């Protein structure tokens, strides 16, 4: 479902917080520095999604957006962003490069490296986010294309600009069967754009081992609830040894047991806050995400989030109606 906000209907003292919350919840955690004072901040934002593709369209007063090194290091779900310049200009900085975007241009950048977006003339932009695992491209391919202007001079980039901006503006493509239908074409088009960059004709057919780490973490996400999820099962599913599995994950700084536990706890936390989580028992929710021992689950939850599962569920109960 699409959402929209207009700061014209928001008290000036609340505008920065409302905008920040919208960006953080729909896209990524960033620092947002508005140029005008609070009373002069203006923004109209539309939020949408098509499957895993998240969309934020914005028109706003001048602003600088920063993804800090600390936040980039803490990223648990690596993502790739697309930024489409509609009018005016903006600057994208990442990996020691900076590019100026003009109308008709777009740029790619990543959540796992610090970046800065500068909108000195105000914002007229479509932003899109895709999970990096969905692209299944080698990390070096994405790093090489980050903060590189992609414009009308590249026929595939020109096609992508038209396609993605139309997707951003077409609410009818953000729901139901239509949303599902555009996911794969969107991914393949972006892959084609990356592969079409100079001196990189082989990216689209990069060896499978270069995307193995991404495919492994995606597999784990899809099977988090499986009680028999283990290193042996994960390794077998990818045709590698357990030793090779640990080596691949180690290169990405991932400890398998910690990674699985962290993401299972996050799913439990999400479910406990939902209406269904107020019907099922806490033990049942924990067990459904692989925590067989209820005491162990409660202890791990409190250690991670600073409160018990019960306290978290109670905190998220809806207020009684008057």
mmCIF file of C-alpha atoms in Angstrom:
data_model
loop_
_atom_site.group_PDB
_atom_site.id
_atom_site.type_symbol
_atom_site.label_atom_id
_atom_site.label_comp_id
_atom_site.label_asym_id
_atom_site.label_seq_id
_atom_site.Cartn_x
_atom_site.Cartn_y
_atom_site.Cartn_z
ATOM 1 C CA UNK A 1 0.000 0.000 0.000
ATOM 2 C CA UNK A 2 1.300 3.437 -0.917
ATOM 3 C CA UNK A 3 1.672 6.125 1.725
ATOM 4 C CA UNK A 4 2.275 9.835 1.438
ATOM 5 C CA UNK A 5 3.266 12.677 3.706
ATOM 6 C CA UNK A 6 3.248 16.419 3.203
ATOM 7 C CA UNK A 7 4.992 18.646 5.729
ATOM 8 C CA UNK A 8 2.482 21.399 5.021
ATOM 9 C CA UNK A 9 0.203 19.515 7.427
ATOM 10 C CA UNK A 10 2.907 18.846 10.044
ATOM 11 C CA UNK A 11 3.943 21.331 12.775
ATOM 12 C CA UNK A 12 7.367 22.842 11.960
ATOM 13 C CA UNK A 13 8.973 21.461 15.136
ATOM 14 C CA UNK A 14 8.009 17.892 14.102
ATOM 15 C CA UNK A 15 8.989 17.948 10.440
ATOM 16 C CA UNK A 16 12.589 16.751 10.769
ATOM 17 C CA UNK A 17 11.552 13.778 12.903
ATOM 18 C CA UNK A 18 8.658 12.804 10.631
ATOM 19 C CA UNK A 19 10.860 12.906 7.537
ATOM 20 C CA UNK A 20 13.636 10.961 9.242
ATOM 21 C CA UNK A 21 11.225 8.268 10.437
ATOM 22 C CA UNK A 22 9.756 7.880 6.937
ATOM 23 C CA UNK A 23 13.205 7.448 5.391
ATOM 24 C CA UNK A 24 14.475 5.093 8.092
ATOM 25 C CA UNK A 25 11.403 2.861 8.025
ATOM 26 C CA UNK A 26 11.094 2.643 4.252
ATOM 27 C CA UNK A 27 14.704 2.816 3.030
ATOM 28 C CA UNK A 28 17.702 2.970 5.384
ATOM 29 C CA UNK A 29 19.082 4.645 8.516
ATOM 30 C CA UNK A 30 20.858 7.874 7.521
ATOM 31 C CA UNK A 31 21.675 11.285 8.938
ATOM 32 C CA UNK A 32 19.599 14.040 7.328
ATOM 33 C CA UNK A 33 20.825 17.652 7.502
ATOM 34 C CA UNK A 34 18.232 20.147 6.333
ATOM 35 C CA UNK A 35 19.552 23.440 5.001
ATOM 36 C CA UNK A 36 16.634 25.718 5.893
ATOM 37 C CA UNK A 37 15.475 26.204 9.498
ATOM 38 C CA UNK A 38 12.713 23.970 10.807
ATOM 39 C CA UNK A 39 9.941 26.430 9.979
ATOM 40 C CA UNK A 40 10.994 26.521 6.313
ATOM 41 C CA UNK A 41 11.481 22.802 5.750
ATOM 42 C CA UNK A 42 9.154 21.526 3.072
ATOM 43 C CA UNK A 43 8.782 17.979 1.779
ATOM 44 C CA UNK A 44 6.282 15.881 -0.096
ATOM 45 C CA UNK A 45 7.099 12.185 0.062
ATOM 46 C CA UNK A 46 5.407 9.155 -1.470
ATOM 47 C CA UNK A 47 6.271 5.644 -0.316
ATOM 48 C CA UNK A 48 5.585 2.478 -2.230
ATOM 49 C CA UNK A 49 6.847 -1.017 -2.903
ATOM 50 C CA UNK A 50 6.782 -3.738 -5.533
ATOM 51 C CA UNK A 51 7.751 -6.990 -3.881
ATOM 52 C CA UNK A 52 11.213 -6.491 -2.327
ATOM 53 C CA UNK A 53 11.699 -3.260 -4.291
ATOM 54 C CA UNK A 54 11.034 -0.253 -2.065
ATOM 55 C CA UNK A 55 10.295 3.147 -3.550
ATOM 56 C CA UNK A 56 10.511 6.652 -2.107
ATOM 57 C CA UNK A 57 9.685 9.667 -4.276
ATOM 58 C CA UNK A 58 10.483 13.072 -2.817
ATOM 59 C CA UNK A 59 10.259 16.763 -3.552
ATOM 60 C CA UNK A 60 11.845 18.785 -0.767
ATOM 61 C CA UNK A 61 13.926 21.762 0.228
ATOM 62 C CA UNK A 62 17.735 21.547 0.204
ATOM 63 C CA UNK A 63 19.209 18.716 2.250
ATOM 64 C CA UNK A 64 22.321 16.590 2.710
ATOM 65 C CA UNK A 65 21.956 12.881 3.450
ATOM 66 C CA UNK A 66 24.805 10.866 4.997
ATOM 67 C CA UNK A 67 25.196 7.158 5.567
ATOM 68 C CA UNK A 68 27.907 7.079 8.223
ATOM 69 C CA UNK A 69 30.703 4.525 8.465
ATOM 70 C CA UNK A 70 29.278 3.234 11.756
ATOM 71 C CA UNK A 71 25.843 2.587 10.293
ATOM 72 C CA UNK A 72 27.349 0.991 7.190
ATOM 73 C CA UNK A 73 29.382 -1.422 9.340
ATOM 74 C CA UNK A 74 26.269 -2.413 11.299
ATOM 75 C CA UNK A 75 24.237 -3.218 8.189
ATOM 76 C CA UNK A 76 22.542 -6.604 8.615
ATOM 77 C CA UNK A 77 20.669 -6.591 5.292
ATOM 78 C CA UNK A 78 22.931 -5.227 2.525
ATOM 79 C CA UNK A 79 20.989 -3.216 -0.010
ATOM 80 C CA UNK A 80 21.569 -1.508 -3.327
ATOM 81 C CA UNK A 81 20.041 1.907 -3.978
ATOM 82 C CA UNK A 82 19.113 3.700 -7.174
ATOM 83 C CA UNK A 83 18.709 7.463 -7.249
ATOM 84 C CA UNK A 84 16.937 9.082 -10.228
ATOM 85 C CA UNK A 85 17.348 12.817 -10.872
ATOM 86 C CA UNK A 86 14.147 14.410 -12.200
ATOM 87 C CA UNK A 87 14.973 18.141 -12.182
ATOM 88 C CA UNK A 88 17.892 20.234 -10.950
ATOM 89 C CA UNK A 89 21.138 18.560 -9.904
ATOM 90 C CA UNK A 90 22.497 16.512 -7.014
ATOM 91 C CA UNK A 91 25.809 14.997 -5.941
ATOM 92 C CA UNK A 92 26.485 11.361 -4.984
ATOM 93 C CA UNK A 93 29.687 10.456 -3.110
ATOM 94 C CA UNK A 94 30.830 6.897 -2.327
ATOM 95 C CA UNK A 95 34.029 4.821 -2.423
ATOM 96 C CA UNK A 96 36.219 7.836 -3.107
ATOM 97 C CA UNK A 97 34.174 8.893 -6.149
ATOM 98 C CA UNK A 98 31.631 11.622 -6.640
ATOM 99 C CA UNK A 99 29.240 12.181 -9.491
ATOM 100 C CA UNK A 100 26.958 15.029 -10.477
ATOM 101 C CA UNK A 101 23.477 13.948 -11.521
ATOM 102 C CA UNK A 102 21.453 15.990 -13.994
ATOM 103 C CA UNK A 103 17.883 15.393 -15.167
ATOM 104 C CA UNK A 104 17.735 12.004 -16.874
ATOM 105 C CA UNK A 105 20.704 10.616 -14.911
ATOM 106 C CA UNK A 106 20.738 8.071 -12.137
ATOM 107 C CA UNK A 107 23.328 6.502 -9.842
ATOM 108 C CA UNK A 108 23.802 3.267 -7.923
ATOM 109 C CA UNK A 109 25.162 3.142 -4.362
ATOM 110 C CA UNK A 110 25.298 0.616 -1.514
ATOM 111 C CA UNK A 111 24.240 0.478 2.129
ATOM 112 C CA UNK A 112 27.409 -1.295 3.252
ATOM 113 C CA UNK A 113 29.734 1.627 2.471
ATOM 114 C CA UNK A 114 29.424 5.213 3.706
ATOM 115 C CA UNK A 115 27.901 7.638 1.229
ATOM 116 C CA UNK A 116 26.763 11.231 0.976
ATOM 117 C CA UNK A 117 23.946 12.678 -1.129
ATOM 118 C CA UNK A 118 23.932 16.451 -1.572
ATOM 119 C CA UNK A 119 20.803 18.253 -2.781
ATOM 120 C CA UNK A 120 21.827 21.921 -2.739
ATOM 121 C CA UNK A 121 19.034 22.917 -5.132
ATOM 122 C CA UNK A 122 16.370 20.938 -3.326
ATOM 123 C CA UNK A 123 15.159 17.400 -3.928
ATOM 124 C CA UNK A 124 13.245 16.121 -6.959
ATOM 125 C CA UNK A 125 14.204 12.484 -6.927
ATOM 126 C CA UNK A 126 13.014 8.898 -6.993
ATOM 127 C CA UNK A 127 14.894 6.554 -4.641
ATOM 128 C CA UNK A 128 14.702 2.778 -4.897
ATOM 129 C CA UNK A 129 16.091 0.019 -2.698
ATOM 130 C CA UNK A 130 16.729 -3.627 -3.599
ATOM 131 C CA UNK A 131 18.250 -6.356 -1.410
ATOM 132 C CA UNK A 132 21.777 -7.007 -2.642
ATOM 133 C CA UNK A 133 21.075 -10.741 -2.492
ATOM 134 C CA UNK A 134 18.365 -10.313 -5.140
ATOM 135 C CA UNK A 135 20.916 -9.071 -7.659
ATOM 136 C CA UNK A 136 23.416 -11.889 -6.983
ATOM 137 C CA UNK A 137 26.253 -9.774 -8.386
ATOM 138 C CA UNK A 138 29.849 -9.859 -7.139
ATOM 139 C CA UNK A 139 30.606 -7.205 -4.571
ATOM 140 C CA UNK A 140 33.344 -5.734 -6.746
ATOM 141 C CA UNK A 141 30.860 -5.184 -9.587
ATOM 142 C CA UNK A 142 28.648 -3.048 -7.378
ATOM 143 C CA UNK A 143 31.588 -1.191 -5.851
ATOM 144 C CA UNK A 144 32.920 -0.378 -9.316
ATOM 145 C CA UNK A 145 29.641 1.129 -10.451
ATOM 146 C CA UNK A 146 28.833 3.016 -7.215
ATOM 147 C CA UNK A 147 28.691 6.807 -7.653
ATOM 148 C CA UNK A 148 29.097 6.546 -11.431
ATOM 149 C CA UNK A 149 26.651 8.737 -13.412
ATOM 150 C CA UNK A 150 24.402 6.617 -15.624
ATOM 151 C CA UNK A 151 22.732 8.759 -18.237
ATOM 152 C CA UNK A 152 21.204 9.015 -21.696
ATOM 153 C CA UNK A 153 24.553 8.264 -23.357
ATOM 154 C CA UNK A 154 24.145 4.624 -22.341
ATOM 155 C CA UNK A 155 21.142 3.086 -24.163
ATOM 156 C CA UNK A 156 20.487 0.595 -21.357
ATOM 157 C CA UNK A 157 20.760 3.322 -18.719
ATOM 158 C CA UNK A 158 18.315 5.450 -20.728
ATOM 159 C CA UNK A 159 15.883 2.543 -20.864
ATOM 160 C CA UNK A 160 16.334 1.892 -17.141
ATOM 161 C CA UNK A 161 15.672 5.537 -16.267
ATOM 162 C CA UNK A 162 12.393 5.509 -18.182
ATOM 163 C CA UNK A 163 11.353 2.137 -16.800
ATOM 164 C CA UNK A 164 12.148 2.785 -13.132
ATOM 165 C CA UNK A 165 10.746 6.322 -13.016
ATOM 166 C CA UNK A 166 7.509 5.098 -14.572
ATOM 167 C CA UNK A 167 7.439 2.289 -12.026
ATOM 168 C CA UNK A 168 7.912 4.807 -9.211
ATOM 169 C CA UNK A 169 5.018 6.934 -10.415
ATOM 170 C CA UNK A 170 2.573 4.113 -11.219
ATOM 171 C CA UNK A 171 0.691 3.218 -8.054
ATOM 172 C CA UNK A 172 -1.113 0.429 -9.893
ATOM 173 C CA UNK A 173 2.164 -1.478 -10.212
ATOM 174 C CA UNK A 174 2.799 -1.514 -6.457
ATOM 175 C CA UNK A 175 0.098 -3.990 -5.442
ATOM 176 C CA UNK A 176 -1.003 -7.543 -6.067
ATOM 177 C CA UNK A 177 -0.139 -9.489 -9.186
ATOM 178 C CA UNK A 178 1.300 -6.439 -10.949
ATOM 179 C CA UNK A 179 3.855 -5.855 -8.189
ATOM 180 C CA UNK A 180 4.971 -9.474 -8.389
ATOM 181 C CA UNK A 181 5.252 -9.303 -12.177
ATOM 182 C CA UNK A 182 7.676 -6.357 -12.244
ATOM 183 C CA UNK A 183 10.205 -7.726 -9.727
ATOM 184 C CA UNK A 184 12.210 -10.026 -11.991
ATOM 185 C CA UNK A 185 12.287 -7.616 -14.974
ATOM 186 C CA UNK A 186 13.494 -4.864 -12.624
ATOM 187 C CA UNK A 187 16.309 -7.037 -11.288
ATOM 188 C CA UNK A 188 17.379 -8.210 -14.746
ATOM 189 C CA UNK A 189 17.353 -4.678 -16.145
ATOM 190 C CA UNK A 190 19.576 -3.419 -13.346
ATOM 191 C CA UNK A 191 21.915 -6.384 -13.841
ATOM 192 C CA UNK A 192 22.115 -5.527 -17.536
ATOM 193 C CA UNK A 193 22.986 -1.915 -16.744
ATOM 194 C CA UNK A 194 25.792 -3.015 -14.422
ATOM 195 C CA UNK A 195 27.100 -5.485 -16.996
ATOM 196 C CA UNK A 196 27.044 -2.873 -19.775
ATOM 197 C CA UNK A 197 29.563 -0.599 -18.094
ATOM 198 C CA UNK A 198 32.871 -0.236 -19.981
ATOM 199 C CA UNK A 199 35.441 -2.995 -19.440
ATOM 200 C CA UNK A 200 32.932 -5.100 -17.581
ATOM 201 C CA UNK A 201 31.186 -7.261 -20.178
ATOM 202 C CA UNK A 202 31.693 -10.363 -18.030
ATOM 203 C CA UNK A 203 29.936 -9.175 -14.895
ATOM 204 C CA UNK A 204 26.576 -10.651 -15.729
ATOM 205 C CA UNK A 205 28.227 -14.069 -16.065
ATOM 206 C CA UNK A 206 30.584 -13.794 -13.100
ATOM 207 C CA UNK A 207 31.630 -17.122 -11.590
ATOM 208 C CA UNK A 208 29.131 -18.526 -9.142
ATOM 209 C CA UNK A 209 31.657 -18.610 -6.343
ATOM 210 C CA UNK A 210 31.787 -14.803 -6.360
ATOM 211 C CA UNK A 211 28.147 -14.644 -5.302
ATOM 212 C CA UNK A 212 28.273 -17.688 -3.042
ATOM 213 C CA UNK A 213 28.264 -15.677 0.190
ATOM 214 C CA UNK A 214 25.158 -13.762 -0.889
ATOM 215 C CA UNK A 215 23.388 -16.931 -1.956
ATOM 216 C CA UNK A 216 24.212 -18.619 1.344
ATOM 217 C CA UNK A 217 22.797 -15.781 3.472
ATOM 218 C CA UNK A 218 19.705 -15.637 1.263
ATOM 219 C CA UNK A 219 19.206 -19.381 1.749
ATOM 220 C CA UNK A 220 19.519 -19.004 5.519
ATOM 221 C CA UNK A 221 16.939 -16.194 5.551
ATOM 222 C CA UNK A 222 14.502 -18.358 3.603
ATOM 223 C CA UNK A 223 14.955 -21.306 6.002
ATOM 224 C CA UNK A 224 15.294 -19.530 9.348
ATOM 225 C CA UNK A 225 12.225 -21.283 10.740
ATOM 226 C CA UNK A 226 13.497 -24.749 9.824
ATOM 227 C CA UNK A 227 14.351 -26.623 13.047
ATOM 228 C CA UNK A 228 17.037 -28.641 11.238
ATOM 229 C CA UNK A 229 18.851 -25.618 9.820
ATOM 230 C CA UNK A 230 22.524 -26.440 10.310
ATOM 231 C CA UNK A 231 25.921 -25.912 8.783
ATOM 232 C CA UNK A 232 25.735 -29.367 7.202
ATOM 233 C CA UNK A 233 22.352 -28.676 5.589
ATOM 234 C CA UNK A 234 23.427 -25.247 4.316
ATOM 235 C CA UNK A 235 26.675 -26.622 2.896
ATOM 236 C CA UNK A 236 24.889 -29.533 1.201
ATOM 237 C CA UNK A 237 22.358 -27.190 -0.395
ATOM 238 C CA UNK A 238 25.231 -25.321 -2.071
ATOM 239 C CA UNK A 239 27.363 -28.313 -2.956
ATOM 240 C CA UNK A 240 30.271 -27.344 -0.706
ATOM 241 C CA UNK A 241 31.927 -28.697 2.411
ATOM 242 C CA UNK A 242 31.152 -27.397 5.885
ATOM 243 C CA UNK A 243 34.723 -26.127 6.088
ATOM 244 C CA UNK A 244 34.283 -24.162 2.858
ATOM 245 C CA UNK A 245 30.973 -22.784 4.166
ATOM 246 C CA UNK A 246 32.641 -21.366 7.268
ATOM 247 C CA UNK A 247 35.478 -19.941 5.180
ATOM 248 C CA UNK A 248 33.051 -18.129 2.842
ATOM 249 C CA UNK A 249 31.068 -16.662 5.731
ATOM 250 C CA UNK A 250 34.242 -15.667 7.560
ATOM 251 C CA UNK A 251 35.314 -13.545 4.575
ATOM 252 C CA UNK A 252 32.083 -11.585 5.054
ATOM 253 C CA UNK A 253 32.651 -11.277 8.800
ATOM 254 C CA UNK A 254 29.748 -13.615 9.603
ATOM 255 C CA UNK A 255 29.676 -16.088 12.485
ATOM 256 C CA UNK A 256 27.072 -18.641 11.409
ATOM 257 C CA UNK A 257 25.566 -19.374 14.827
ATOM 258 C CA UNK A 258 25.414 -15.709 15.842
ATOM 259 C CA UNK A 259 23.950 -14.686 12.474
ATOM 260 C CA UNK A 260 21.174 -17.281 12.638
ATOM 261 C CA UNK A 261 20.348 -16.475 16.269
ATOM 262 C CA UNK A 262 20.249 -12.713 15.605
ATOM 263 C CA UNK A 263 17.883 -13.039 12.664
ATOM 264 C CA UNK A 264 15.662 -15.563 14.401
ATOM 265 C CA UNK A 265 15.343 -13.218 17.376
ATOM 266 C CA UNK A 266 14.473 -10.367 15.020
ATOM 267 C CA UNK A 267 11.654 -12.445 13.514
ATOM 268 C CA UNK A 268 10.378 -13.346 16.992
ATOM 269 C CA UNK A 269 10.466 -9.682 17.980
ATOM 270 C CA UNK A 270 8.505 -8.729 14.871
ATOM 271 C CA UNK A 271 5.908 -11.445 15.416
ATOM 272 C CA UNK A 272 5.455 -10.668 19.110
ATOM 273 C CA UNK A 273 4.571 -7.071 18.219
ATOM 274 C CA UNK A 274 1.942 -8.114 15.660
ATOM 275 C CA UNK A 275 -1.657 -9.005 16.446
ATOM 276 C CA UNK A 276 -1.028 -12.701 15.834
ATOM 277 C CA UNK A 277 1.757 -12.591 18.394
ATOM 278 C CA UNK A 278 -0.782 -11.663 21.056
ATOM 279 C CA UNK A 279 -2.765 -14.852 20.372
ATOM 280 C CA UNK A 280 -0.013 -17.467 20.320
ATOM 281 C CA UNK A 281 2.070 -18.221 23.393
ATOM 282 C CA UNK A 282 5.546 -16.789 23.686
ATOM 283 C CA UNK A 283 7.023 -20.291 23.799
ATOM 284 C CA UNK A 284 5.188 -21.230 20.591
ATOM 285 C CA UNK A 285 6.548 -18.191 18.769
ATOM 286 C CA UNK A 286 10.071 -18.929 19.919
ATOM 287 C CA UNK A 287 9.757 -22.573 18.908
ATOM 288 C CA UNK A 288 8.443 -21.649 15.462
ATOM 289 C CA UNK A 289 11.725 -19.794 14.847
ATOM 290 C CA UNK A 290 14.029 -22.540 16.070
ATOM 291 C CA UNK A 291 14.189 -21.842 19.818
ATOM 292 C CA UNK A 292 13.207 -25.222 21.234
ATOM 293 C CA UNK A 293 13.949 -24.264 24.848
ATOM 294 C CA UNK A 294 11.620 -21.498 26.102
ATOM 295 C CA UNK A 295 13.993 -20.461 28.903
ATOM 296 C CA UNK A 296 16.902 -20.153 26.494
ATOM 297 C CA UNK A 297 14.720 -18.108 24.137
ATOM 298 C CA UNK A 298 13.668 -15.644 26.860
ATOM 299 C CA UNK A 299 17.242 -15.259 28.062
ATOM 300 C CA UNK A 300 18.603 -14.661 24.547
ATOM 301 C CA UNK A 301 15.798 -12.189 23.757
ATOM 302 C CA UNK A 302 16.405 -10.148 26.927
ATOM 303 C CA UNK A 303 20.160 -10.162 26.388
ATOM 304 C CA UNK A 304 19.681 -8.809 22.857
ATOM 305 C CA UNK A 305 16.825 -6.323 23.336
ATOM 306 C CA UNK A 306 17.068 -5.398 27.012
ATOM 307 C CA UNK A 307 13.632 -6.716 27.951
ATOM 308 C CA UNK A 308 11.817 -10.044 28.128
ATOM 309 C CA UNK A 309 9.624 -11.268 25.253
ATOM 310 C CA UNK A 310 6.579 -10.765 27.456
ATOM 311 C CA UNK A 311 7.521 -7.166 28.266
ATOM 312 C CA UNK A 312 8.077 -6.458 24.567
ATOM 313 C CA UNK A 313 4.701 -7.946 23.642
ATOM 314 C CA UNK A 314 2.921 -6.017 26.400
ATOM 315 C CA UNK A 315 4.632 -2.801 25.287
ATOM 316 C CA UNK A 316 3.173 -3.275 21.810
ATOM 317 C CA UNK A 317 -0.391 -4.024 22.862
ATOM 318 C CA UNK A 318 -2.847 -1.573 21.288
ATOM 319 C CA UNK A 319 -4.241 1.018 23.648
ATOM 320 C CA UNK A 320 -7.782 0.178 24.852
ATOM 321 C CA UNK A 321 -10.472 2.026 22.945
ATOM 322 C CA UNK A 322 -12.335 4.692 24.825
#
